[in-house]
Amino acid sequence: MTTNRTTDQSNTTNQTVISWVKEMAALCQPDTIFWCDGSEKEKAELTAQAVASGVLIKLNQEKLPGCYYHRSNPNDVARVEQCTYICTSAREEVGPTNNWAPPSEMYEKVNGLLRGSMRGRTMYVVPYLMGPSGSPLTKVGVELTDSIYVALSMRVMARIGDAAYEQLGNRADFNRGVHSMLDINPDRRLICHFPQDNTILSVGSNYGGNVLLGKKCLALRIGSYLARKEGWMAEHMLILGLESPEGEKTFVAAAFPSACGKTNFAMLIPPARYKGWKVWTVGDDIAWMKPGPDGRLYAINPEAGYFGVVPGTNSKSNPNAVKTIERDTIYTNVALLPDGDVWWEGKDGPVPTECLDWRGNRWTPDSKEKAAHPNSRFAAPMMNNPVVAPEANDPHGVPISAIIFGGRRATTLPLIFQSFNWSHGVYLGATMGSEMTAAAVGGLGQVRRDPMAMLPFCGYDMGDYFAHWLRMQKLTKTLPQVFHVNWFRKDEGGNFLWPGFGENMRVLKWIVDRCHSRVGAQESALGWVPKVEDFDMNGLEGFGPAQFEKLQSIDTEEWKSEILLQDELFKNLRATVPKELILQRELLASRI
Ligand code: GTP
Ligand code: SPV
Ligand code: MN
């Protein structure tokens, strides 16, 4: 083993990093410090160690080469918004939708928990990049963690190792992240962001979004805070490119709340009748967008892997994801088969007669509980994706033609409509609602407002965030067109009205045609909608103009209550909601 007790064997010459690690080691008192370099040799060494200590189980290497299995503590299976804090000097800065604490108080509290927390453990020093190497948008972070599972997951999710030190050079502007599992006690679980210090402290959890600090903590909460200061956007969005048979590539970004279809949409395979059309994935969860030299918005995916929802993944819903997770993947909280394969509800093939569930208990088809946790996840390298866009590694990013908002709504929201203009588009994002999912603890199924899918991830006041969106008009020459979709509308019997998944191509096609002014539209109270003759229903079994009308219907009574619900959020944010959005609300009410 190449671990050492001191900081002497650091693999960087950056003095700020070295002295900060020294300081944190003095606080946490790990037995050893392991400086990650990102090499293959290191991966083999850490993986072997994780298997030896029971943190990972080696899966059937014939079926799943390079794949491993992890079970989390059953009390630690999702993000915990009630334990997530933004700590800035002024409370007003974070607004009413974030938990706040004064930085000094929170440092004292968390440092108290960190004191001696790594005794008997190893502290892994994980330097990483959020963004392609060499991109002006890319940020450097260093995460210190006492979880080997986190160290191994970080190397899937981000570009880690020497590349990060190279990009940093001898500067001091890296994100400082410290993570300690403590005893995985929900009562001592805190995820704290200090945007003014570019610092994150996370304790008491070992679950993805709480502990892979580059992802939600840096790329979104701290990211959005920096983005406002620096004139760019950090968003909870997938990025995809649609290529036509003639080779025209159009890039779009879409914000859907957690577990509402980003990964699936980003990896979509067009139905057979779209011969020659192809969807390329740039990213599946996060977009950083900045005005480019031509005045358009350019987006990068800061991540290098996908941390995706497993249940429901199969060769009908998402064939590209199935291929992506066949190798080099860490599975968390799915079910384990006797032959070292994995299983989950909605997987291809037969339901197993027997397996171990996500808790490790014997499971049979008669069991009442699910075998895989509804928020079980895969961590897989994006380069495994058969349709990963070559641009995913392009430091310049891709020009965005459309922004798509969407939630999970059984009623009220039609399949597709387009905003009248940018302010109206910002209003659509700001008033987005969605039924809550298993990705966060609490409230399952309830509709809540989730502006731009950023409610849990915006690092400052939501009203100021809306103002920043509106301000993008001044910082750009050409803004993307804005659309709203809903894949989840249901009929009276509770069945989805829209087949979704690959068939979402039909909606995407209309969106892209609108961006290129190739198709007309019809005005409605909500925005521009497709003319029924322009919407491609060819080859959709049991789906025709009548079904389309139903999906697109605007129910006045439902919309009256929807406007009242939208108002609740605005009332909560009263002080800072831009007047432009209040005006949009009045315009909508009068149209309805
Ligand atoms: P996070 O990783 O939590 O941010 O989630 P995500 O937005 O990437 O969601 P994902 O694509 O993993 O989908 C979540 C769930 O929605 C899965 O159970 C999918 O099967 C389901 N889903 C995705 N797309 C569709 C769709 O078009 N129609 C229907 N009915 N379900 C969908
Ligand atoms: C989400 O909840 O939006 C996720 C999963 O993408 S996590 O990384 O855990 O936040
Ligand atoms: Mn997400």
XYZ file of C-alpha atoms and ligand atoms in Angstrom:
635
model
C 0.000 0.000 0.000
C 1.105 3.526 -0.778
C -0.664 5.173 2.154
C 1.326 7.278 4.561
C 0.808 8.880 7.917
C 1.947 12.335 7.010
C 1.431 14.770 4.210
C 5.049 14.318 3.058
C 4.174 12.066 0.168
C 1.691 14.450 -1.414
C 1.536 14.211 -5.208
C 1.134 17.938 -5.731
C 3.413 20.886 -5.279
C 0.498 23.242 -4.685
C 1.307 24.622 -1.231
C -2.255 25.779 -0.563
C -3.558 22.253 -1.143
C -0.803 20.716 0.987
C -1.298 23.010 3.948
C -5.087 22.717 3.802
C -4.846 18.904 3.777
C -2.439 19.122 6.712
C -4.879 21.329 8.591
C -7.854 19.039 7.905
C -5.814 15.954 8.823
C -4.963 17.576 12.138
C -8.686 18.112 12.699
C -9.999 14.714 11.545
C -6.960 12.703 12.690
C -7.030 9.929 10.084
C -4.582 7.053 10.609
C -3.368 7.452 7.057
C -3.631 9.870 4.157
C -4.037 8.496 0.644
C -3.282 10.955 -2.176
C -5.271 9.834 -5.211
C -3.609 10.224 -8.622
C -6.420 8.782 -10.739
C -4.270 5.975 -12.213
C -5.510 2.513 -13.183
C -3.088 0.980 -10.699
C -4.668 3.004 -7.941
C -8.154 1.952 -9.032
C -7.185 -1.732 -8.797
C -5.612 -1.209 -5.398
C -8.553 0.694 -3.895
C -11.116 -1.656 -5.406
C -9.336 -4.693 -3.945
C -9.270 -2.982 -0.576
C -12.977 -2.081 -0.758
C -13.811 -5.694 -1.569
C -11.598 -7.013 1.231
C -13.332 -4.756 3.756
C -16.839 -5.651 2.507
C -17.692 -2.127 1.261
C -17.989 -3.481 -2.283
C -19.029 -6.911 -3.502
C -17.401 -8.093 -6.715
C -20.135 -8.931 -9.220
C -20.076 -11.751 -11.773
C -17.166 -10.590 -13.948
C -18.237 -12.628 -16.953
C -21.620 -10.932 -17.078
C -20.588 -7.583 -15.657
C -16.867 -6.915 -16.199
C -15.468 -4.306 -13.861
C -18.760 -3.998 -11.935
C -19.192 -3.857 -8.179
C -22.071 -3.804 -5.745
C -22.668 -1.640 -2.709
C -25.385 -1.590 -0.066
C -25.875 1.661 1.802
C -27.055 1.955 5.363
C -30.871 1.637 5.088
C -31.235 5.042 6.771
C -29.129 6.665 4.027
C -30.694 6.141 0.587
C -31.436 9.625 -0.817
C -30.651 13.311 -0.561
C -31.748 14.960 2.672
C -32.936 18.474 1.979
C -33.778 19.191 5.615
C -30.095 18.631 6.541
C -28.734 20.748 3.680
C -27.568 24.281 4.503
C -26.253 27.315 2.700
C -24.106 29.309 5.095
C -23.542 32.928 4.129
C -23.102 35.980 6.309
C -26.570 37.359 5.512
C -29.655 35.186 5.838
C -31.510 37.136 3.104
C -28.937 35.966 0.608
C -30.175 32.357 0.635
C -33.880 33.197 0.595
C -36.816 31.340 2.126
C -36.301 28.083 0.170
C -32.891 27.201 1.656
C -31.838 26.296 5.170
C -29.447 28.902 6.501
C -26.985 29.152 9.341
C -24.254 31.718 10.080
C -20.920 30.399 8.776
C -19.093 30.764 12.101
C -21.768 28.804 13.936
C -21.872 26.042 11.333
C -18.081 25.751 11.080
C -17.960 25.326 14.815
C -20.673 22.705 14.807
C -19.351 20.636 11.894
C -15.714 20.992 12.897
C -16.811 19.676 16.270
C -18.224 16.606 14.543
C -15.132 16.257 12.341
C -12.720 16.443 15.287
C -11.104 13.011 15.467
C -13.788 11.589 13.166
C -11.282 9.768 10.938
C -9.367 7.998 13.705
C -8.752 4.447 12.599
C -9.646 5.411 9.046
C -7.926 6.586 5.880
C -8.423 10.078 4.493
C -8.537 9.953 0.698
C -7.451 13.141 -1.030
C -9.387 13.291 -4.302
C -8.425 16.138 -6.659
C -10.984 16.521 -9.437
C -12.161 18.637 -12.344
C -15.741 19.643 -13.000
C -15.638 20.133 -16.750
C -13.331 19.070 -19.574
C -9.647 19.587 -18.990
C -8.557 23.010 -20.231
C -12.013 24.566 -20.497
C -12.387 28.129 -19.223
C -15.633 26.970 -17.594
C -14.003 24.086 -15.708
C -13.583 24.285 -11.928
C -11.149 22.422 -9.694
C -12.135 20.766 -6.440
C -10.372 18.661 -3.854
C -12.515 16.328 -1.782
C -11.203 14.782 1.398
C -13.235 11.739 2.336
C -13.007 8.820 4.739
C -15.213 6.708 2.455
C -13.470 4.414 -0.017
C -16.857 4.086 -1.775
C -16.871 7.850 -2.324
C -13.243 7.854 -3.503
C -14.055 5.123 -6.040
C -17.344 6.736 -7.111
C -15.655 10.117 -7.606
C -13.311 8.591 -10.173
C -16.365 7.509 -12.168
C -18.287 10.759 -11.813
C -15.496 13.289 -12.339
C -12.116 13.624 -14.043
C -9.872 12.981 -11.061
C -6.168 12.932 -10.345
C -3.175 14.737 -11.767
C -5.219 16.532 -14.466
C -6.865 18.513 -11.672
C -3.540 19.592 -10.160
C -2.330 20.530 -13.635
C -5.345 22.766 -14.241
C -4.958 24.312 -10.776
C -1.240 25.064 -11.116
C -0.147 27.022 -8.039
C -3.410 28.939 -7.662
C -5.519 28.704 -4.511
C -8.988 28.877 -6.080
C -10.093 25.273 -5.680
C -13.231 24.065 -3.960
C -12.453 22.647 -0.539
C -14.651 19.676 0.281
C -14.489 17.583 3.430
C -16.625 14.499 3.878
C -16.786 12.155 6.844
C -19.304 9.355 7.235
C -19.113 9.569 11.047
C -21.421 6.727 12.128
C -24.032 7.310 9.342
C -26.409 8.721 11.892
C -29.354 10.726 10.478
C -29.247 12.916 13.590
C -25.703 13.969 12.807
C -26.185 14.391 9.055
C -25.313 17.818 7.673
C -24.464 18.975 4.170
C -23.150 22.513 4.506
C -22.129 24.934 1.784
C -20.030 28.033 2.376
C -20.184 29.755 -1.015
C -18.161 32.742 0.140
C -15.274 30.404 1.029
C -15.824 27.937 -1.838
C -16.071 25.255 0.852
C -18.334 22.244 1.476
C -18.534 20.173 4.657
C -20.607 16.989 4.580
C -21.011 14.615 7.521
C -23.129 11.638 8.546
C -24.065 10.296 5.097
C -22.545 8.136 2.378
C -25.243 8.664 -0.302
C -24.456 10.126 -3.767
C -25.903 13.616 -3.853
C -24.885 14.222 -0.226
C -21.273 13.113 -0.588
C -20.036 13.179 -4.200
C -19.238 16.807 -3.535
C -18.483 17.796 -7.138
C -22.039 17.050 -8.200
C -24.969 18.772 -6.488
C -22.864 20.629 -3.902
C -20.191 22.193 -6.145
C -21.691 22.017 -9.644
C -25.109 23.329 -8.583
C -25.264 24.994 -5.152
C -21.848 26.654 -5.136
C -21.925 26.725 -8.951
C -25.157 28.717 -9.141
C -23.792 31.179 -6.581
C -20.624 31.709 -8.640
C -22.584 31.748 -11.902
C -24.647 34.714 -10.828
C -21.520 36.590 -9.765
C -19.674 35.720 -12.971
C -22.511 36.001 -15.522
C -23.151 32.351 -16.456
C -25.663 29.657 -15.497
C -25.340 26.443 -13.444
C -28.413 24.324 -14.078
C -29.940 20.929 -13.237
C -30.197 20.027 -16.928
C -29.345 17.282 -19.354
C -27.723 18.284 -22.643
C -28.344 16.371 -25.868
C -27.622 16.852 -29.548
C -30.108 15.830 -32.217
C -28.443 14.985 -35.529
C -30.520 14.965 -38.702
C -29.881 12.544 -41.593
C -28.157 15.469 -43.345
C -25.760 15.896 -40.419
C -27.283 19.044 -38.896
C -26.700 18.977 -35.122
C -29.003 20.890 -32.772
C -28.267 20.952 -29.048
C -30.931 21.333 -26.383
C -30.834 21.421 -22.574
C -33.677 20.193 -20.386
C -34.490 20.721 -16.721
C -36.653 18.003 -15.175
C -36.683 17.473 -11.393
C -34.895 14.505 -9.799
C -36.109 11.133 -11.107
C -38.275 12.775 -13.790
C -36.541 11.555 -16.930
C -33.303 13.469 -17.641
C -31.058 10.427 -18.053
C -33.673 8.691 -20.190
C -34.221 11.700 -22.458
C -30.491 12.356 -22.794
C -29.900 8.825 -24.139
C -33.026 8.535 -26.291
C -33.047 6.245 -29.330
C -35.403 7.563 -32.025
C -38.167 5.180 -33.145
C -37.499 3.151 -36.301
C -39.394 5.533 -38.575
C -36.836 8.296 -37.821
C -34.309 6.733 -40.129
C -30.981 8.524 -40.051
C -31.825 10.651 -37.001
C -29.589 10.300 -33.985
C -29.509 11.607 -30.417
C -26.091 12.207 -28.818
C -25.643 12.625 -25.043
C -23.532 15.518 -23.818
C -24.728 15.265 -20.208
C -27.544 13.720 -18.167
C -27.845 15.879 -15.040
C -25.945 19.166 -14.992
C -25.264 21.947 -17.486
C -22.960 24.917 -17.090
C -23.856 27.505 -19.706
C -22.015 30.672 -20.639
C -22.452 33.267 -23.373
C -19.983 32.503 -26.170
C -18.160 34.894 -28.535
C -21.105 34.751 -30.990
C -23.580 35.759 -28.265
C -25.199 32.344 -27.981
C -25.273 30.205 -24.825
C -22.638 27.448 -24.793
C -23.015 24.484 -22.434
C -20.622 21.970 -20.935
C -21.417 18.927 -18.862
C -19.135 19.285 -15.833
C -19.394 15.570 -15.011
C -17.660 12.504 -16.465
C -20.136 9.841 -15.337
C -23.815 9.178 -14.804
C -25.312 8.610 -11.346
C -28.585 7.215 -12.603
C -31.821 5.755 -11.280
C -31.704 1.968 -11.836
C -35.329 0.737 -11.481
C -37.173 0.799 -14.782
C -33.958 0.674 -16.844
C -34.395 -1.916 -19.605
C -33.832 -2.390 -23.303
C -37.210 -0.885 -24.139
C -37.053 2.210 -21.920
C -33.334 3.005 -22.253
C -31.214 0.579 -24.322
C -28.186 2.896 -24.243
C -28.228 2.943 -20.445
C -28.418 -0.859 -20.437
C -25.192 -0.960 -22.485
C -23.570 1.785 -20.413
C -23.993 -0.138 -17.157
C -22.774 -3.501 -18.421
C -19.218 -2.709 -17.335
C -17.115 -0.553 -14.974
C -20.227 0.325 -12.969
C -20.861 0.638 -9.249
C -24.394 -0.455 -8.397
C -25.896 0.777 -5.128
C -28.990 -0.669 -3.425
C -30.197 -2.922 -6.246
C -30.901 -6.632 -5.640
C -28.185 -9.298 -5.795
C -28.701 -12.607 -7.613
C -27.162 -15.910 -6.479
C -24.791 -15.951 -9.499
C -23.364 -12.500 -8.757
C -25.571 -10.703 -11.260
C -27.856 -7.814 -10.248
C -31.601 -7.328 -10.550
C -34.168 -4.585 -10.145
C -37.860 -3.988 -10.741
C -38.336 -3.313 -14.443
C -35.171 -5.111 -15.605
C -35.209 -7.162 -18.826
C -35.920 -10.860 -18.480
C -37.799 -12.918 -15.919
C -38.347 -11.988 -12.276
C -35.880 -14.120 -10.306
C -37.286 -16.869 -8.105
C -34.936 -15.718 -5.375
C -32.393 -13.006 -4.602
C -31.078 -10.788 -1.839
C -32.839 -7.437 -1.648
C -31.116 -4.084 -1.260
C -30.960 -4.599 2.486
C -29.385 -8.058 2.105
C -32.520 -9.975 3.086
C -33.802 -12.987 1.164
C -36.382 -11.871 -1.417
C -38.869 -13.919 -3.488
C -41.618 -12.776 -5.861
C -44.057 -13.174 -2.927
C -42.203 -10.573 -0.867
C -44.176 -7.422 -0.181
C -41.237 -5.051 -0.372
C -39.325 -4.081 -3.493
C -36.101 -5.988 -4.155
C -34.259 -2.872 -5.343
C -34.682 0.446 -3.546
C -36.743 2.862 -5.719
C -33.770 5.244 -5.584
C -31.140 2.566 -6.248
C -28.454 4.008 -8.516
C -25.690 3.171 -10.958
C -22.457 5.110 -11.217
C -21.132 4.532 -14.732
C -18.475 6.290 -16.846
C -20.069 8.460 -19.541
C -17.560 7.114 -22.063
C -19.375 3.742 -21.803
C -22.454 5.318 -23.371
C -22.705 4.132 -27.004
C -24.102 7.555 -27.969
C -21.873 9.833 -25.896
C -21.411 13.009 -27.938
C -17.841 13.681 -29.107
C -18.552 17.219 -27.856
C -18.876 15.909 -24.277
C -15.126 16.443 -23.931
C -15.004 19.676 -25.927
C -13.717 22.538 -23.753
C -15.782 25.030 -25.798
C -19.088 23.314 -25.044
C -22.062 23.198 -27.405
C -24.424 25.995 -28.517
C -27.878 25.564 -26.982
C -30.891 26.164 -29.254
C -33.681 25.180 -26.851
C -34.288 24.974 -23.132
C -36.970 22.501 -22.116
C -38.707 22.504 -18.747
C -40.784 19.576 -17.556
C -42.238 18.030 -14.447
C -44.073 14.889 -13.428
C -47.728 15.907 -13.544
C -50.654 13.472 -13.697
C -53.024 16.307 -14.630
C -53.219 19.879 -15.944
C -49.970 20.176 -17.933
C -50.119 19.306 -21.649
C -47.492 17.226 -23.426
C -45.816 20.181 -25.118
C -46.019 23.933 -25.484
C -43.609 26.741 -26.287
C -43.210 30.057 -24.514
C -44.106 33.289 -26.287
C -40.761 34.862 -25.407
C -37.851 34.684 -22.925
C -39.672 36.327 -19.960
C -42.582 34.004 -20.492
C -40.107 31.107 -20.710
C -38.525 32.133 -17.413
C -42.033 32.208 -15.951
C -42.642 28.639 -17.170
C -39.452 27.490 -15.464
C -40.131 29.493 -12.320
C -43.603 28.018 -11.850
C -42.710 24.406 -12.676
C -44.391 21.882 -10.433
C -43.705 18.178 -10.011
C -44.783 15.194 -7.958
C -42.035 14.312 -5.495
C -39.979 11.157 -6.099
C -37.747 8.769 -4.159
C -34.638 10.816 -5.027
C -35.166 12.903 -1.903
C -36.470 11.924 1.518
C -40.137 12.830 2.212
C -43.371 13.875 0.505
C -43.524 11.113 -2.146
C -46.130 11.886 -4.854
C -47.110 15.349 -3.611
C -46.978 18.167 -6.161
C -44.535 20.832 -5.118
C -43.170 23.873 -6.942
C -39.668 23.129 -8.156
C -38.489 26.163 -10.150
C -36.198 25.138 -13.022
C -35.801 21.783 -11.131
C -33.453 23.796 -8.889
C -35.431 24.079 -5.642
C -33.024 21.744 -3.793
C -29.948 23.049 -5.607
C -30.065 26.832 -5.928
C -27.343 28.295 -3.702
C -29.009 31.683 -3.186
C -32.366 33.433 -3.080
C -34.760 31.972 -5.650
C -36.213 35.374 -6.587
C -32.695 36.656 -7.313
C -32.140 33.510 -9.344
C -35.170 34.359 -11.503
C -33.758 37.865 -11.936
C -30.467 36.322 -13.065
C -32.337 34.289 -15.678
C -34.036 37.456 -16.929
C -30.682 39.271 -16.943
C -29.291 36.680 -19.378
C -31.165 38.647 -22.055
C -28.624 41.423 -21.601
C -25.619 39.106 -21.533
C -26.425 37.286 -24.781
C -27.355 38.099 -28.365
C -29.446 35.031 -29.152
C -31.156 33.107 -26.376
C -32.535 29.581 -26.726
C -36.249 29.059 -27.390
C -38.086 27.832 -24.289
C -40.465 24.850 -24.139
C -42.447 22.955 -21.516
C -43.111 19.203 -21.663
C -44.951 16.672 -19.512
C -44.372 12.969 -20.222
C -46.492 11.941 -17.233
C -50.097 13.052 -17.858
C -52.609 10.310 -16.982
C -56.160 9.346 -17.923
C -59.037 8.781 -15.475
C -57.876 5.173 -15.035
C -54.384 6.260 -13.967
C -52.670 5.184 -17.203
C -50.064 7.342 -18.879
C -51.577 9.120 -21.894
C -48.210 9.330 -23.628
C -45.916 6.334 -24.331
C -42.806 8.362 -23.481
C -39.168 7.210 -23.647
C -38.047 6.764 -27.313
C -41.333 8.214 -28.542
C -40.351 11.518 -26.917
C -38.379 11.929 -30.153
C -41.627 13.110 -31.749
C -41.790 16.007 -29.299
C -38.074 16.703 -29.659
C -38.443 16.832 -33.438
C -41.144 19.512 -33.191
C -38.994 21.485 -30.760
C -35.965 21.378 -33.043
C -38.068 22.257 -36.088
C -39.407 25.259 -34.177
C -35.839 26.341 -33.356
C -35.019 26.291 -37.078
C -38.349 27.991 -38.016
C -39.286 24.942 -40.075
C -42.734 24.393 -38.589
C -45.648 26.592 -37.614
C -47.628 26.557 -34.375
C -50.958 27.492 -32.953
C -51.525 30.009 -30.183
C -53.082 28.762 -26.927
C -53.613 30.250 -23.475
C -50.396 28.591 -22.317
C -48.159 29.319 -25.290
C -47.483 28.037 -28.793
C -48.658 24.450 -29.376
C -48.219 22.080 -32.342
C -50.944 22.007 -34.956
C -52.350 18.525 -34.884
C -51.267 17.929 -38.492
C -47.676 18.901 -37.652
C -47.321 16.450 -34.784
C -46.016 13.106 -35.998
C -48.222 10.233 -34.789
C -47.265 7.859 -37.576
C -46.639 4.331 -36.354
C -47.876 5.037 -32.806
C -50.160 2.170 -31.918
C -53.534 3.237 -30.509
C -52.545 6.897 -30.619
C -54.197 9.368 -32.979
C -55.504 12.929 -33.141
C -58.119 12.222 -30.428
C -55.428 11.071 -27.965
C -53.263 14.034 -28.920
C -56.131 16.463 -28.270
C -56.633 14.878 -24.863
C -52.939 15.159 -24.002
C -52.893 18.772 -25.106
C -56.193 19.788 -23.540
C -56.247 22.849 -21.293
C -58.841 22.501 -18.543
C -59.909 25.947 -17.343
C -60.874 24.765 -13.851
C -57.576 22.917 -13.394
C -55.693 25.991 -14.574
C -57.526 28.277 -12.161
C -56.261 26.177 -9.262
C -52.844 25.789 -10.894
C -52.437 29.576 -10.971
C -53.306 29.725 -7.276
C -50.739 27.011 -6.541
C -48.123 28.889 -8.561
C -48.917 31.921 -6.482
C -47.980 30.136 -3.252
C -44.345 30.035 -4.281
C -44.388 33.663 -5.381
C -45.950 34.680 -2.055
C -43.246 32.774 -0.223
C -40.581 34.600 -2.245
C -42.509 37.880 -2.242
C -39.672 40.257 -1.578
C -37.534 39.279 -4.534
C -39.761 37.929 -7.321
C -39.059 40.127 -10.363
C -41.991 42.286 -11.486
C -41.696 40.828 -14.972
C -42.811 37.460 -13.609
C -45.750 38.954 -11.701
C -46.796 40.499 -15.002
C -46.494 37.119 -16.731
C -48.761 35.656 -14.067
C -51.385 38.312 -14.738
C -51.163 37.758 -18.468
C -51.667 34.009 -17.972
C -54.623 34.547 -15.651
C -56.284 36.832 -18.169
C -55.699 34.346 -21.020
C -57.229 31.543 -18.944
P -32.033 12.210 -11.360
O -30.837 11.354 -11.642
O -32.608 11.958 -10.015
O -31.772 13.664 -11.568
O -33.225 11.691 -12.353
P -33.500 11.847 -13.911
O -34.209 13.133 -14.152
O -32.265 11.600 -14.688
O -34.580 10.679 -14.181
P -34.452 9.304 -14.994
O -34.200 9.519 -16.445
O -33.515 8.423 -14.273
O -35.936 8.744 -14.858
C -36.539 8.536 -13.625
C -37.748 7.668 -13.743
O -38.671 8.200 -14.688
C -37.442 6.246 -14.206
O -38.173 5.353 -13.418
C -37.908 6.214 -15.638
O -38.329 4.947 -16.012
C -39.058 7.230 -15.650
N -39.201 7.865 -16.972
C -38.217 8.472 -17.682
N -38.676 8.922 -18.878
C -39.990 8.593 -18.918
C -41.028 8.800 -19.886
O -40.832 9.358 -20.969
N -42.271 8.328 -19.562
C -42.517 7.701 -18.377
N -43.748 7.270 -18.145
N -41.559 7.487 -17.444
C -40.320 7.930 -17.702
C -30.884 13.987 -8.137
O -31.469 13.682 -7.087
O -31.235 14.956 -8.844
C -29.752 13.159 -8.601
C -29.226 12.145 -7.706
O -29.239 13.394 -9.692
S -28.153 12.865 -6.528
O -26.834 12.945 -7.122
O -28.144 11.974 -5.383
O -28.601 14.173 -6.161
Mn -30.339 15.024 -10.753
